[in-house]
Coordinates of C-alpha atoms in Angstrom, one line a residue:
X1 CA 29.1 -42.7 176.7
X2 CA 30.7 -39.6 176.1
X3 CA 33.4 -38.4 178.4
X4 CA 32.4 -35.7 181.0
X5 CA 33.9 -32.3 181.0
X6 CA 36.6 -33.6 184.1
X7 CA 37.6 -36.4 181.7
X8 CA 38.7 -34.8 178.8
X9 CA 41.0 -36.7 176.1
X10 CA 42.9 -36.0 173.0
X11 CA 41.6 -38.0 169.8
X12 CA 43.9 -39.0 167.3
X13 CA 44.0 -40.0 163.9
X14 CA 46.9 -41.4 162.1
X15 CA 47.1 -42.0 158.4
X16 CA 50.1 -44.5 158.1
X17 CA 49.8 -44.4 154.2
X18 CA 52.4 -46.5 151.7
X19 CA 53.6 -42.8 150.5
X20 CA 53.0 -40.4 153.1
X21 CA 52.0 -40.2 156.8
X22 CA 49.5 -37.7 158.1
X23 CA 48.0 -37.1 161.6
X24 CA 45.3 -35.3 162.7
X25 CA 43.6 -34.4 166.1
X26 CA 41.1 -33.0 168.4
X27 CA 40.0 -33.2 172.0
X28 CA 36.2 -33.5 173.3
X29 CA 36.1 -30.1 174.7
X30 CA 36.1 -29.7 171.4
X31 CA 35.4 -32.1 169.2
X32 CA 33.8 -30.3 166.0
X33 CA 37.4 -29.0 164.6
X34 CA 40.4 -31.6 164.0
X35 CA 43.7 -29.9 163.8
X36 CA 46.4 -31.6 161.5
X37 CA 50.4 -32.0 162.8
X38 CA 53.0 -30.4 160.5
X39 CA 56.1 -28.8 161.9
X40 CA 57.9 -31.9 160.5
X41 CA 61.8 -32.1 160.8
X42 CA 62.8 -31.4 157.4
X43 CA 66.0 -31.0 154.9
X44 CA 64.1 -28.8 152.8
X45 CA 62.7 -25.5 155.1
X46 CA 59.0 -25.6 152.4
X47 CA 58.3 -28.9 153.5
X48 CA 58.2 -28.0 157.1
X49 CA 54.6 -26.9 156.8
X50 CA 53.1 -29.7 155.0
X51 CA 49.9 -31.5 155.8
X52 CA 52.0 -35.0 155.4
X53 CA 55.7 -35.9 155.5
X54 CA 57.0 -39.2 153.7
X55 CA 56.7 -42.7 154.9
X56 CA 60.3 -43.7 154.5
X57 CA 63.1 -44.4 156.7
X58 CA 67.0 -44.6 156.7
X59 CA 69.1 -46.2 158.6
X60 CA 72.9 -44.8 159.5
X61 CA 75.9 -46.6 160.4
X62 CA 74.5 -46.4 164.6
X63 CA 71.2 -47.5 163.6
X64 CA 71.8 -50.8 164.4
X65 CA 72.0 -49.1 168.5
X66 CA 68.8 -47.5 167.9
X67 CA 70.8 -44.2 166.9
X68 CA 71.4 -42.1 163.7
X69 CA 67.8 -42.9 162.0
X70 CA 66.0 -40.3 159.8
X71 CA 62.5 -39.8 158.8
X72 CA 59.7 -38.6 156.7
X73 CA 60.9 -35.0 155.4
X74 CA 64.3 -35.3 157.5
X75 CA 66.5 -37.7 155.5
X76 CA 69.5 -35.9 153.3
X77 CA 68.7 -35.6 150.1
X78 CA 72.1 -37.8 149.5
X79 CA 70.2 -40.7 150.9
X80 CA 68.5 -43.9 149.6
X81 CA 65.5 -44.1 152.0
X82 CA 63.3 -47.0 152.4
X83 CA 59.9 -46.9 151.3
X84 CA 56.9 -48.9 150.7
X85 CA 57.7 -50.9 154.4
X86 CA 54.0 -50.4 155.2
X87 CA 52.9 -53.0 152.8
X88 CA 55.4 -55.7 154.2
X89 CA 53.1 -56.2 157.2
X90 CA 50.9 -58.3 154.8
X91 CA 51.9 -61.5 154.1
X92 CA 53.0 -62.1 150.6
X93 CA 50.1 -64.1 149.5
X94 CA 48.0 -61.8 150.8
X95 CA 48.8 -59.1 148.5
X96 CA 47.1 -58.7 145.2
X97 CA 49.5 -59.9 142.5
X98 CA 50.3 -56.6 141.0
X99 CA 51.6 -55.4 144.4
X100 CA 53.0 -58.8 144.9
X101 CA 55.4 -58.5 142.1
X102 CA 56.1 -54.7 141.9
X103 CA 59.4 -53.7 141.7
X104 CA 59.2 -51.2 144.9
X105 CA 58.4 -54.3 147.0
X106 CA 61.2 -55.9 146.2
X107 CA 63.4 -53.5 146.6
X108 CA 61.6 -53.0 150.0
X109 CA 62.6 -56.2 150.8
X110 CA 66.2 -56.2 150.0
X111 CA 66.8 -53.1 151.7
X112 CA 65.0 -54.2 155.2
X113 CA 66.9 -57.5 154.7
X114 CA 70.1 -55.8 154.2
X115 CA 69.6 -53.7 157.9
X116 CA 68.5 -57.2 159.3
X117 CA 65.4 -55.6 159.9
X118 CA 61.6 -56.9 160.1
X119 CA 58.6 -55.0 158.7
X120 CA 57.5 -54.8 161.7
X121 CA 60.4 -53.6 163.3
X122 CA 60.5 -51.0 160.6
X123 CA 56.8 -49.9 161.1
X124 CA 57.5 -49.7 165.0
X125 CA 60.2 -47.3 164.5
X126 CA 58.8 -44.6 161.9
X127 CA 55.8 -45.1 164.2
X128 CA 57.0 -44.4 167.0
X129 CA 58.8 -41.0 165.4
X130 CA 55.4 -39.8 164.1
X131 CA 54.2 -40.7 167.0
X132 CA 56.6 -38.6 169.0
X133 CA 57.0 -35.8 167.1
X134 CA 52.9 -35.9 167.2
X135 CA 52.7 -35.3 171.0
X136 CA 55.3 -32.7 170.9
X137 CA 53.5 -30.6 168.7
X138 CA 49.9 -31.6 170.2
X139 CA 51.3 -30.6 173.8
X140 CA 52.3 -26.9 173.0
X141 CA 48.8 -26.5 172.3
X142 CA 47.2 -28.1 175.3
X143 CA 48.0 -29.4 178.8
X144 CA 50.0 -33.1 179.2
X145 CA 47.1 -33.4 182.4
X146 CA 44.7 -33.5 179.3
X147 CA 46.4 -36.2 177.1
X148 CA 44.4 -39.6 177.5
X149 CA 45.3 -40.6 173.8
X150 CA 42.0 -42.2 172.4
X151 CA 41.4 -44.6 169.9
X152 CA 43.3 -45.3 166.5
X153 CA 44.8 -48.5 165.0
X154 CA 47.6 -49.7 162.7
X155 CA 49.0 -53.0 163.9
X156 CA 49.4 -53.6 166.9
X157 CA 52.5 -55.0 167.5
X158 CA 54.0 -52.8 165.9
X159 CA 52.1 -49.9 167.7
X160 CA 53.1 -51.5 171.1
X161 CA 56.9 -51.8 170.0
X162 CA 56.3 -48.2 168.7
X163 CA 55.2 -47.2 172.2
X164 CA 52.1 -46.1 171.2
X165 CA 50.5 -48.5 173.9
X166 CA 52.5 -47.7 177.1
X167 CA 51.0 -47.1 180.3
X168 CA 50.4 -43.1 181.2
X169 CA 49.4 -41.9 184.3
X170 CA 46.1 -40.6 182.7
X171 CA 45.3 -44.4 182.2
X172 CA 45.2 -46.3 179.4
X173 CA 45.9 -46.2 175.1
X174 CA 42.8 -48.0 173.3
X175 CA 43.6 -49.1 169.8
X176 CA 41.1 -49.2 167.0
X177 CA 41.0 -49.1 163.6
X178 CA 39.5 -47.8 160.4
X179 CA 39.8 -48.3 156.8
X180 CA 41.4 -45.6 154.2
X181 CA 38.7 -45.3 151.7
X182 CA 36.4 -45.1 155.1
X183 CA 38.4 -42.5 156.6
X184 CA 38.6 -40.5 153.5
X185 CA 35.1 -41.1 152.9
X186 CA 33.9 -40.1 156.4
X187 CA 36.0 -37.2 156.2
X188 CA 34.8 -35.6 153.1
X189 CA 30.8 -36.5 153.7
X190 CA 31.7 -34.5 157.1
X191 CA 33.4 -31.6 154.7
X192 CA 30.0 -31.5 152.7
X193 CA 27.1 -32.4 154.9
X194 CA 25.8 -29.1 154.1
X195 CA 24.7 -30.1 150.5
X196 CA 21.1 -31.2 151.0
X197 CA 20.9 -32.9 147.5
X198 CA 23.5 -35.3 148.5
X199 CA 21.7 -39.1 147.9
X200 CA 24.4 -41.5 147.0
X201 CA 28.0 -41.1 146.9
X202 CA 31.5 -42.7 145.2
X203 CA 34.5 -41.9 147.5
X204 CA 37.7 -43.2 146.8
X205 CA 37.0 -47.0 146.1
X206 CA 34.7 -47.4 148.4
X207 CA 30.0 -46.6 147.6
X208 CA 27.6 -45.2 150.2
X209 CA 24.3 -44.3 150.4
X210 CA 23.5 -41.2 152.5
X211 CA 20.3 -42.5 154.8
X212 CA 20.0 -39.5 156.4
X213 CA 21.9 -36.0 156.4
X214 CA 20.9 -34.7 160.3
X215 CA 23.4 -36.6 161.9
X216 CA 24.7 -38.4 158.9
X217 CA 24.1 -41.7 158.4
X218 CA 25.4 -44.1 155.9
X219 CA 25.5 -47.5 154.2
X220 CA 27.8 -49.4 152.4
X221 CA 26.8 -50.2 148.9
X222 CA 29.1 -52.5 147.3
X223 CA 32.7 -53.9 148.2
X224 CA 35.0 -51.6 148.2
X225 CA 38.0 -52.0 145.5
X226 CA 41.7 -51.2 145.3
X227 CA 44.9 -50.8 142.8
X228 CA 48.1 -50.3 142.8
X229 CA 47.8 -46.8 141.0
X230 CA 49.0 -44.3 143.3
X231 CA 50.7 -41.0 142.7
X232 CA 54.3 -42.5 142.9
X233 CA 53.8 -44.0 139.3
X234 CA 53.1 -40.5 138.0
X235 CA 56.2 -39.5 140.0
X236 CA 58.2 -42.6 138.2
X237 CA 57.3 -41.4 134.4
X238 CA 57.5 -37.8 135.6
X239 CA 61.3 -38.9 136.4
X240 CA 62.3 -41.1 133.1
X241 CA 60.5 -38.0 131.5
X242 CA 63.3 -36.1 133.0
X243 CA 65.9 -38.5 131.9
X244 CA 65.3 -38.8 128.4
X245 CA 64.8 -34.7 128.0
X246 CA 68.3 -34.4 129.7
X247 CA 70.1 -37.4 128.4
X248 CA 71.5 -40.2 129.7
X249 CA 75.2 -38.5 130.2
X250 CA 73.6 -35.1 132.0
X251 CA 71.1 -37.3 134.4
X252 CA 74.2 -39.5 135.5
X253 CA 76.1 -36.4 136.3
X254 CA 73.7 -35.1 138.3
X255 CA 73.4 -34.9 142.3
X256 CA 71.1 -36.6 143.8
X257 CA 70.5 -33.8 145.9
X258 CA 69.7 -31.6 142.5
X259 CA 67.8 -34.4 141.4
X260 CA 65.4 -34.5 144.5
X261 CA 65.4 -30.3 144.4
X262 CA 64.0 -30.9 140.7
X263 CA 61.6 -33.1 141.3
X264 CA 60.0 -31.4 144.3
X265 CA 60.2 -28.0 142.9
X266 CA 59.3 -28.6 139.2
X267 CA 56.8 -31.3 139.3
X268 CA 56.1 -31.8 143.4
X269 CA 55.1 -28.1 144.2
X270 CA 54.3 -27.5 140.4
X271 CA 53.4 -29.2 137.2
X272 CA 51.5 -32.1 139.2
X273 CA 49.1 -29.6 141.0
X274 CA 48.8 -27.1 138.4
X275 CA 48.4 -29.3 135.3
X276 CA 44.7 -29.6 134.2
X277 CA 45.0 -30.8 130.4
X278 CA 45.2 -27.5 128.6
X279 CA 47.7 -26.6 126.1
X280 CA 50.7 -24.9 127.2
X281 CA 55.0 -25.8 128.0
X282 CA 57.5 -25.7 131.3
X283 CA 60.6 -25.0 131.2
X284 CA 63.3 -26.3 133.0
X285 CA 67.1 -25.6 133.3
X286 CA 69.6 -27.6 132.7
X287 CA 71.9 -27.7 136.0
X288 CA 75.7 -26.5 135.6
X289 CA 77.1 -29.7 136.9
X290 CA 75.3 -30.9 134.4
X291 CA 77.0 -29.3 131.3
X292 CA 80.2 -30.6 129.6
X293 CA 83.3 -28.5 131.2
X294 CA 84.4 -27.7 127.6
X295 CA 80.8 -25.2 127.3
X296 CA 81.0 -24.1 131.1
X297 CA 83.0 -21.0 130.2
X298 CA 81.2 -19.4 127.0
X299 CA 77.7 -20.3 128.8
X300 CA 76.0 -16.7 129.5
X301 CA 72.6 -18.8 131.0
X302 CA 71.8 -22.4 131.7
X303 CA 70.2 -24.0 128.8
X304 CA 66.9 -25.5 129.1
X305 CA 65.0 -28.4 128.1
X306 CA 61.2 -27.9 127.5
X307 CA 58.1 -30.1 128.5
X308 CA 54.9 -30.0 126.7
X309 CA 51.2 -30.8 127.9
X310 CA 51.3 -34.1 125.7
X311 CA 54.5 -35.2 127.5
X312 CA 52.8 -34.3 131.0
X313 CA 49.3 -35.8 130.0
X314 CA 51.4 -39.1 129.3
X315 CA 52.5 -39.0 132.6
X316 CA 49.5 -38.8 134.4
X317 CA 48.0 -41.5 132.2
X318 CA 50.1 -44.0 133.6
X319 CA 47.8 -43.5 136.4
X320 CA 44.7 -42.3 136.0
X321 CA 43.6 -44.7 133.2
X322 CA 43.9 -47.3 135.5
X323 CA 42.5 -45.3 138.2
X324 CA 39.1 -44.3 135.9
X325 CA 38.7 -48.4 135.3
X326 CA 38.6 -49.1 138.9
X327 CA 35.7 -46.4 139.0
X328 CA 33.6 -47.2 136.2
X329 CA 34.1 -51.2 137.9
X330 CA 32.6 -49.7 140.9
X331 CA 29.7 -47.4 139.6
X332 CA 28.7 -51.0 137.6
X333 CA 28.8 -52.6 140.7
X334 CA 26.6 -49.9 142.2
X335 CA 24.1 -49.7 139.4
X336 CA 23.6 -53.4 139.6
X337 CA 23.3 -53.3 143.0
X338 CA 20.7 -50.1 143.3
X339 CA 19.2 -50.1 139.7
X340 CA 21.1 -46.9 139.4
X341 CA 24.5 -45.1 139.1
X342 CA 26.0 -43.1 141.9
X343 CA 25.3 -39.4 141.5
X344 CA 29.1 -38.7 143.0
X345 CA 32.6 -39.3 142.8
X346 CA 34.6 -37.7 145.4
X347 CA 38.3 -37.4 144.9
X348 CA 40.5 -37.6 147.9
X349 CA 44.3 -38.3 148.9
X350 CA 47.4 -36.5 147.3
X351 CA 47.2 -37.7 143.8
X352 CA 43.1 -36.8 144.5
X353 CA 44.0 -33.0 145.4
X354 CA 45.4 -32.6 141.5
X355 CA 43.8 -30.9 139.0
X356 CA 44.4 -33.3 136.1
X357 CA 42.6 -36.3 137.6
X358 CA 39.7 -34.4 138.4
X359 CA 39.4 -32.9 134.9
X360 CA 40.2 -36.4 133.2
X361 CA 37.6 -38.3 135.5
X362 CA 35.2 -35.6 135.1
X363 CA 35.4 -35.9 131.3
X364 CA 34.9 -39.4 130.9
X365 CA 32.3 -39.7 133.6
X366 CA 30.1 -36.5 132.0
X367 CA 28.0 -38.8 130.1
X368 CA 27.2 -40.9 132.5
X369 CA 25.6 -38.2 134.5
X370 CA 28.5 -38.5 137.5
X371 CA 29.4 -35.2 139.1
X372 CA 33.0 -35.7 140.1
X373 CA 33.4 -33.4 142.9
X374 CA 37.2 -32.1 144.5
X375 CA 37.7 -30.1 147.3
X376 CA 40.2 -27.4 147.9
X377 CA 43.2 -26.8 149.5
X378 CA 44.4 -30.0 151.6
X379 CA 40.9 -31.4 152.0
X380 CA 41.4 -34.1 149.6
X381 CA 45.3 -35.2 151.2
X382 CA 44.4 -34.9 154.7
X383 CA 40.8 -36.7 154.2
X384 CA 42.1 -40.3 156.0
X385 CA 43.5 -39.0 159.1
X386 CA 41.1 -36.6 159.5
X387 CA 38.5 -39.4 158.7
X388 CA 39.7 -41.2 161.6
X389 CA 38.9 -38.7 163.7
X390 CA 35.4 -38.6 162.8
X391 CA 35.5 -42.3 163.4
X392 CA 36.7 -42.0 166.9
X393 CA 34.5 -39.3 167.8
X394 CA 31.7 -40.9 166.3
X395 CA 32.6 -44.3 168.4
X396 CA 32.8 -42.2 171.4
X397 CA 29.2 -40.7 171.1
X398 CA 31.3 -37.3 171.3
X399 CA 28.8 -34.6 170.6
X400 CA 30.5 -33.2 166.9
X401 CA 29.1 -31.6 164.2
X402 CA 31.0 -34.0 161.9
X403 CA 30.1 -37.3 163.4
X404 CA 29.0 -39.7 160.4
X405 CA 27.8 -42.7 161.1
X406 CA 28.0 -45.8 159.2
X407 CA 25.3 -48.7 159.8
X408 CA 25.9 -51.3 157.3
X409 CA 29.3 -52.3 155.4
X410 CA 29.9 -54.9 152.7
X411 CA 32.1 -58.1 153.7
X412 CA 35.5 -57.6 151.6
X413 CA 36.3 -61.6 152.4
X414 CA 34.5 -64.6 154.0
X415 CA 35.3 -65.9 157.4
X416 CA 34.3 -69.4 158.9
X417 CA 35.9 -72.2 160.3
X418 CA 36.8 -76.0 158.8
X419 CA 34.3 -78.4 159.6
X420 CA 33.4 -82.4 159.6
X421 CA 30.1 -82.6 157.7
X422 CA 27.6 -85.9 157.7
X423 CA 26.2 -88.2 156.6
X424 CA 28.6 -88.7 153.4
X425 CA 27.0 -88.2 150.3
X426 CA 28.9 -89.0 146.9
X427 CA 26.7 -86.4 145.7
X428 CA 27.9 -83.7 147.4
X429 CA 31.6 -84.0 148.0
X430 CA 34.9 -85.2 147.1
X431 CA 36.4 -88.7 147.4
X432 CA 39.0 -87.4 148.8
X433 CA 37.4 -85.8 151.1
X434 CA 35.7 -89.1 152.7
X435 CA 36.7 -90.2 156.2
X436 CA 36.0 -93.2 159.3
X437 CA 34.9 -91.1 162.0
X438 CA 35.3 -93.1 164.7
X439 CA 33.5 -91.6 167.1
X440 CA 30.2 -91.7 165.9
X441 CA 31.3 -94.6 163.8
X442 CA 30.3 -93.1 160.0
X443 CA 31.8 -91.2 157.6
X444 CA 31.8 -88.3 157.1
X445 CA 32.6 -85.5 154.8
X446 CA 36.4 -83.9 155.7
X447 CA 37.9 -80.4 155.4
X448 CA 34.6 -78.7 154.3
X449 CA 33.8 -74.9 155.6
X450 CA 31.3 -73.7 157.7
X451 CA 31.1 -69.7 156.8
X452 CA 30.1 -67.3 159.4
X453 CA 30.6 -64.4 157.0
X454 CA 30.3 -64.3 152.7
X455 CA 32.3 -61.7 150.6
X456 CA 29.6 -59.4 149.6
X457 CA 27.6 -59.8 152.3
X458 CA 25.9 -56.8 154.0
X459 CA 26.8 -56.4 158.1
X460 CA 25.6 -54.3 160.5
X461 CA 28.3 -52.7 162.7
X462 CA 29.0 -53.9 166.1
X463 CA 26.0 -56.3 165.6
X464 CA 27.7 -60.4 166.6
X465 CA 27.2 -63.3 164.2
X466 CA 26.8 -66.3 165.6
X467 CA 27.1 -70.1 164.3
X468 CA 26.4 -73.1 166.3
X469 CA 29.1 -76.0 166.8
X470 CA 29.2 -78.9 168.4
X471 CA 32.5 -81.4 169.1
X472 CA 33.0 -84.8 171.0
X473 CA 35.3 -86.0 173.4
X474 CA 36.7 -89.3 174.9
X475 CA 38.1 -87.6 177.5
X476 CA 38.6 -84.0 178.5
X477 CA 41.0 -82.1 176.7
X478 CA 44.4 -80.0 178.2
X479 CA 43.6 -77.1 175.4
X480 CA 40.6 -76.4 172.8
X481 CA 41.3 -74.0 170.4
X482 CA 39.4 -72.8 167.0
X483 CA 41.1 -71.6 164.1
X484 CA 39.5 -68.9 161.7
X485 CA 40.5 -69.3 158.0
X486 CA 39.6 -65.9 155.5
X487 CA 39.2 -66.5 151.9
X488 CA 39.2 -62.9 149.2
X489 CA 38.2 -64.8 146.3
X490 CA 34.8 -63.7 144.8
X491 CA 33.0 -66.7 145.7
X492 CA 33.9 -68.4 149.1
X493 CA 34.4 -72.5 148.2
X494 CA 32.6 -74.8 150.1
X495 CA 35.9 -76.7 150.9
X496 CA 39.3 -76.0 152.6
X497 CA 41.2 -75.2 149.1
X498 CA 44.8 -72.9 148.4
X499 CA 42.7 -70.2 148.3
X500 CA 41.3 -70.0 152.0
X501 CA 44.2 -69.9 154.8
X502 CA 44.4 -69.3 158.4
X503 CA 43.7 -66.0 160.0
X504 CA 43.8 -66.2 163.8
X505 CA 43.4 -68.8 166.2
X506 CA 41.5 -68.4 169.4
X507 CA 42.0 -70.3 172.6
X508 CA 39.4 -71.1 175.1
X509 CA 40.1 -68.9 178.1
X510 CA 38.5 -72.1 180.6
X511 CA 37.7 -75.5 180.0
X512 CA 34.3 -76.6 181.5
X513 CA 33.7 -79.1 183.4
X514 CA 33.2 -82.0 181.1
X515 CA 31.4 -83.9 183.8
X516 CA 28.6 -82.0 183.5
X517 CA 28.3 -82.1 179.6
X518 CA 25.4 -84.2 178.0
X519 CA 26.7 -87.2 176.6
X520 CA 26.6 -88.8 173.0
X521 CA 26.8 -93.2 172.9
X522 CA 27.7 -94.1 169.6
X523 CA 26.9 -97.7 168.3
X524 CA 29.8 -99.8 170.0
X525 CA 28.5 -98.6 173.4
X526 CA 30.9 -95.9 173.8
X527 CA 30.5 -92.6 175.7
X528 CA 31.7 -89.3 174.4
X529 CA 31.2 -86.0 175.9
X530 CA 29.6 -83.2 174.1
X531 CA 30.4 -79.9 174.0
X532 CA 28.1 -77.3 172.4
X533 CA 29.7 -73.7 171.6
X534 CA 29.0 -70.9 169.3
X535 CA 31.6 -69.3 167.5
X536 CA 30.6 -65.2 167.0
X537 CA 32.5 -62.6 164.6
X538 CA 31.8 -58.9 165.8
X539 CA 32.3 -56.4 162.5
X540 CA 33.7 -52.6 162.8
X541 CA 35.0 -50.4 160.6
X542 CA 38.6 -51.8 160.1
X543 CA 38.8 -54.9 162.5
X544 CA 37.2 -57.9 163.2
X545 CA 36.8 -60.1 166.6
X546 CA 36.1 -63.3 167.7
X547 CA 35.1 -65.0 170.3
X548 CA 33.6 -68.0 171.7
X549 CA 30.6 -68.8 173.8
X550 CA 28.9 -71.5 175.9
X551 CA 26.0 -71.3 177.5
X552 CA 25.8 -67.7 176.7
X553 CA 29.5 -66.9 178.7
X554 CA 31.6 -65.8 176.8

């Protein structure tokens, strides 16, 4: 239900990115336009205004007291921040082995480790400062009375430690999430519903097909897919660019605070947004603390070095060949899913707001018949946290102009639970994986996995799945709990292997009265209770739950 006119709430959306943080916002008097924060604290007075300030934190000599920490656009230029935090939530085998392995992760690492600091911990507190800075800015625009702070979701411990989750007198926080490449891709469909040829669609990593354009409704086409091949690599080659055009000797004399002025106003605010592939050479001066003393004197201007489009296109190739392969993987995945290729690909985030990617993708997908399409301005950056706006407002039933619905998504892993199968067969399974069970005296087949959900698989949002179990009992027991295990491999295996681990546990709330279960006597006479459950997985656009039911009670 939508919330009356007496019960109006702000919406927010937070983009808590491994770069840069965005937020945007809206309220349900008003739920068509989503406003995005800026008016960030900031070293440098042009990056007040941005769209998104810098995930990265830095911790002074009080930090340890909670005092003296920095963020986002705020830390000195003097300063080794900490970045890439965000993707120490995951555990390590969780991440994909690129990631894994890269250098800025360890470096992460060390640096948290150094502070004594979790990930968490670290998440909490840059949280909590976007968080706070959010509000400030959100309540010179409306009343406090009308802050009921709806739904959004990073991790929830560390939103709680952040704050997020506290009590207010306007009632409660609820926490939800949705995926990047959904947000983005929510976000921009919302930015062009008014295209009426608009069939399929390619946003970010992710494949829809447009079901219907008034309201918008959508389906996943294929999994979604992901690489470690964001703008910061660009950033890194743009930098040893620098380095070997000034020389070792001239970078090592150089500031760090001149270094970060160069990089934000050379490449930052210019060559990164204004390169498209064409011909042409930047200059850049050399800075005077730079120069050997001995040639300060006679020096009537700064010398320069020069950059040419070659030099630049390198750069971005770094990136975007890697980027263009994860595309064409996902329009084959499409055209062998649908019999045909996606007629879009949208480009969204901050690397998808430059002109070179879009002119590079465009080229090498003209062929194909692809239209890469790039909205203006900070469309393509702001697309995520705007996104989860749309997601919020959509959940909400809120009556928007840009609600965009999503009915089916695509499994990116398989869920289930470990399972006794029987009778044995030789056939089938493992030696190893033959046990006594003594209870209903046979063997049986051991560690084998029931899955409620395949990778791949096609779900219907907010629609259960349910599997039927079924356990016996000597006598009644003090706990029962289930444990989910995830696998991300392509194809699910049908036994507990390295590949599948645990994801959550969940504990029965109340133990039934085992008097009144049906019983079960096995062949030595024997008794055992038997208690019948179902296990069901609910799906939404970022998060999964579980639960467990008996008798239809949950």
């Amino acid at each position: 239900m939508a919330p009356s006119d007496s019960e109006a709430s702000i919406i927010i959306g937070i983009d808590f990115g491994t770069t840069f943080s965005g937020v945007a916002w809206t309220w349900t008097g008003k739920a068509e336009n989503s406003e995005i924060i800026t008016s960030w604290e900031s070293q440098l007075h042009t990056n007040q205004d941005m769209e998104k300030t810098p995930t990265a934190l830095h911790y002074g000599s009080g930090s340890r007291r909670g005092t003296d920490i920095t963020w986002g656009y705020d830390i000195s230029e003097e300063k080794e921040p900490i970045r890439w935090f965000e993707l120490l939530i995951v555990d390590e085998e969780g991440l994909p082995a690129d990631v894994r392995y890269s250098p800025h992760i360890a470096k992460a690492r060390q640096q948290l480790k150094e502070e004594n600091k979790t990930p968490t911990e670290a998440i909490s507190i840059y949280l909590r400062n976007l968080w706070n800075h959010s509000i400030n800015v959100i309540t010179r625009t409306v009343s406090k009375s009308l802050v009921n702070f709806s739904r959004f979701h990073v991790m929830r411990e560390a939103a709680g430690l952040a704050g997020i989750l506290q009590r207010r007198m306007v009632g409660d926080t609820t926490l939800t999430f949705v995926s990047e490449p959904e947000a983005a891709a929510l976000a921009t469909l919302a930015d062009m519903s008014g295209r009426k040829n608009i069939k399929k669609r390619t946003a970010d990593l992710i494949s829809y097909n447009v079901v219907t354009l008034d309201p918008m409704t959508v389906t996943e086409v294929v999994k979604g897919q992901g690489g470690l091949c964001g703008a910061i690599f660009a950033d890194e080659a743009f930098s040893k660019l620098l380095e070997s055009k000034f020389g070792q000797a001239a970078w090592n004399k150089m500031k760090a605070a001149t270094r970060v002025r160069i990089l934000h106003e050379e490449w930052e605010q210019g060559i990164k947004c204004q390169y498209d592939g064409r011909d042409r050479t930047w200059t850049i001066d050399i800075p005077f603390e730079c120069i050997e003393l001995s040639r300060r004197r006679s020096l009537k201007e700064l010398p320069t070095i020069k950059l040419t489009a070659t030099e630049i296109r390198q750069v971005f190739r770094t990136v975007t060949d890697k980027i263009a392969a994860l595309v064409f993987e996902q329009v084959t995945a499409v055209q062998e899913k649908q019999g045909e290729k996606p007629k879009y690909v949208i480009l969204v985030g901050g690397f998808g707001r430059c002109r070179f990617p879009y002119e590079d993708l465009k080229e090498r997908l003209s062929e194909q018949g692809i239209e890469v399409l790039q909205s203006r301005g900070s469309g393509p950056w702001t697309a995520i946290c705007r996104g989860a706006v749309i997601h919020a407002t959509t959940q909400q039933n809120l009556n928007s102009i840009f609600k965009v619905d999503v009915q089916h998504r695509i499994a990116r892993a398989s869920y289930g639970i470990r399972v006794l199968l029987n009778p044995w067969d030789r056939l089938k399974y493992l030696e190893e994986d033959k046990v006594w069970d003594d209870k209903e005296q046979c063997f049986k087949a051991n560690n084998q996995m029931s899955w409620l959900l395949k990778v791949g698989e096609r779900v219907k949002e907010n629609s259960p799945i349910r599997h039927r179990y079924r356990q016996l009992y000597r006598d009644p027991p003090r706990h029962i709990w289930e444990t989910i295990l995830v696998s991300t491999g392509g194809s699910p295996p049908t036994r507990k292997t390295a590949s599948v681990r645990e994801l959550c546990k969940i504990k029965w709330e109340a133990i039934p009265d085992f008097t009144s279960l049906p019983t079960f006597t096995n062949s030595l006479g024997e008794v055992l209770y038997t208690l019948r459950f179902e296990v069901e997985m609910t799906f939404t656009a970022g998060s999964i739950d579980f639960a467990v039911y008996r008798n239809g009670q949950r």
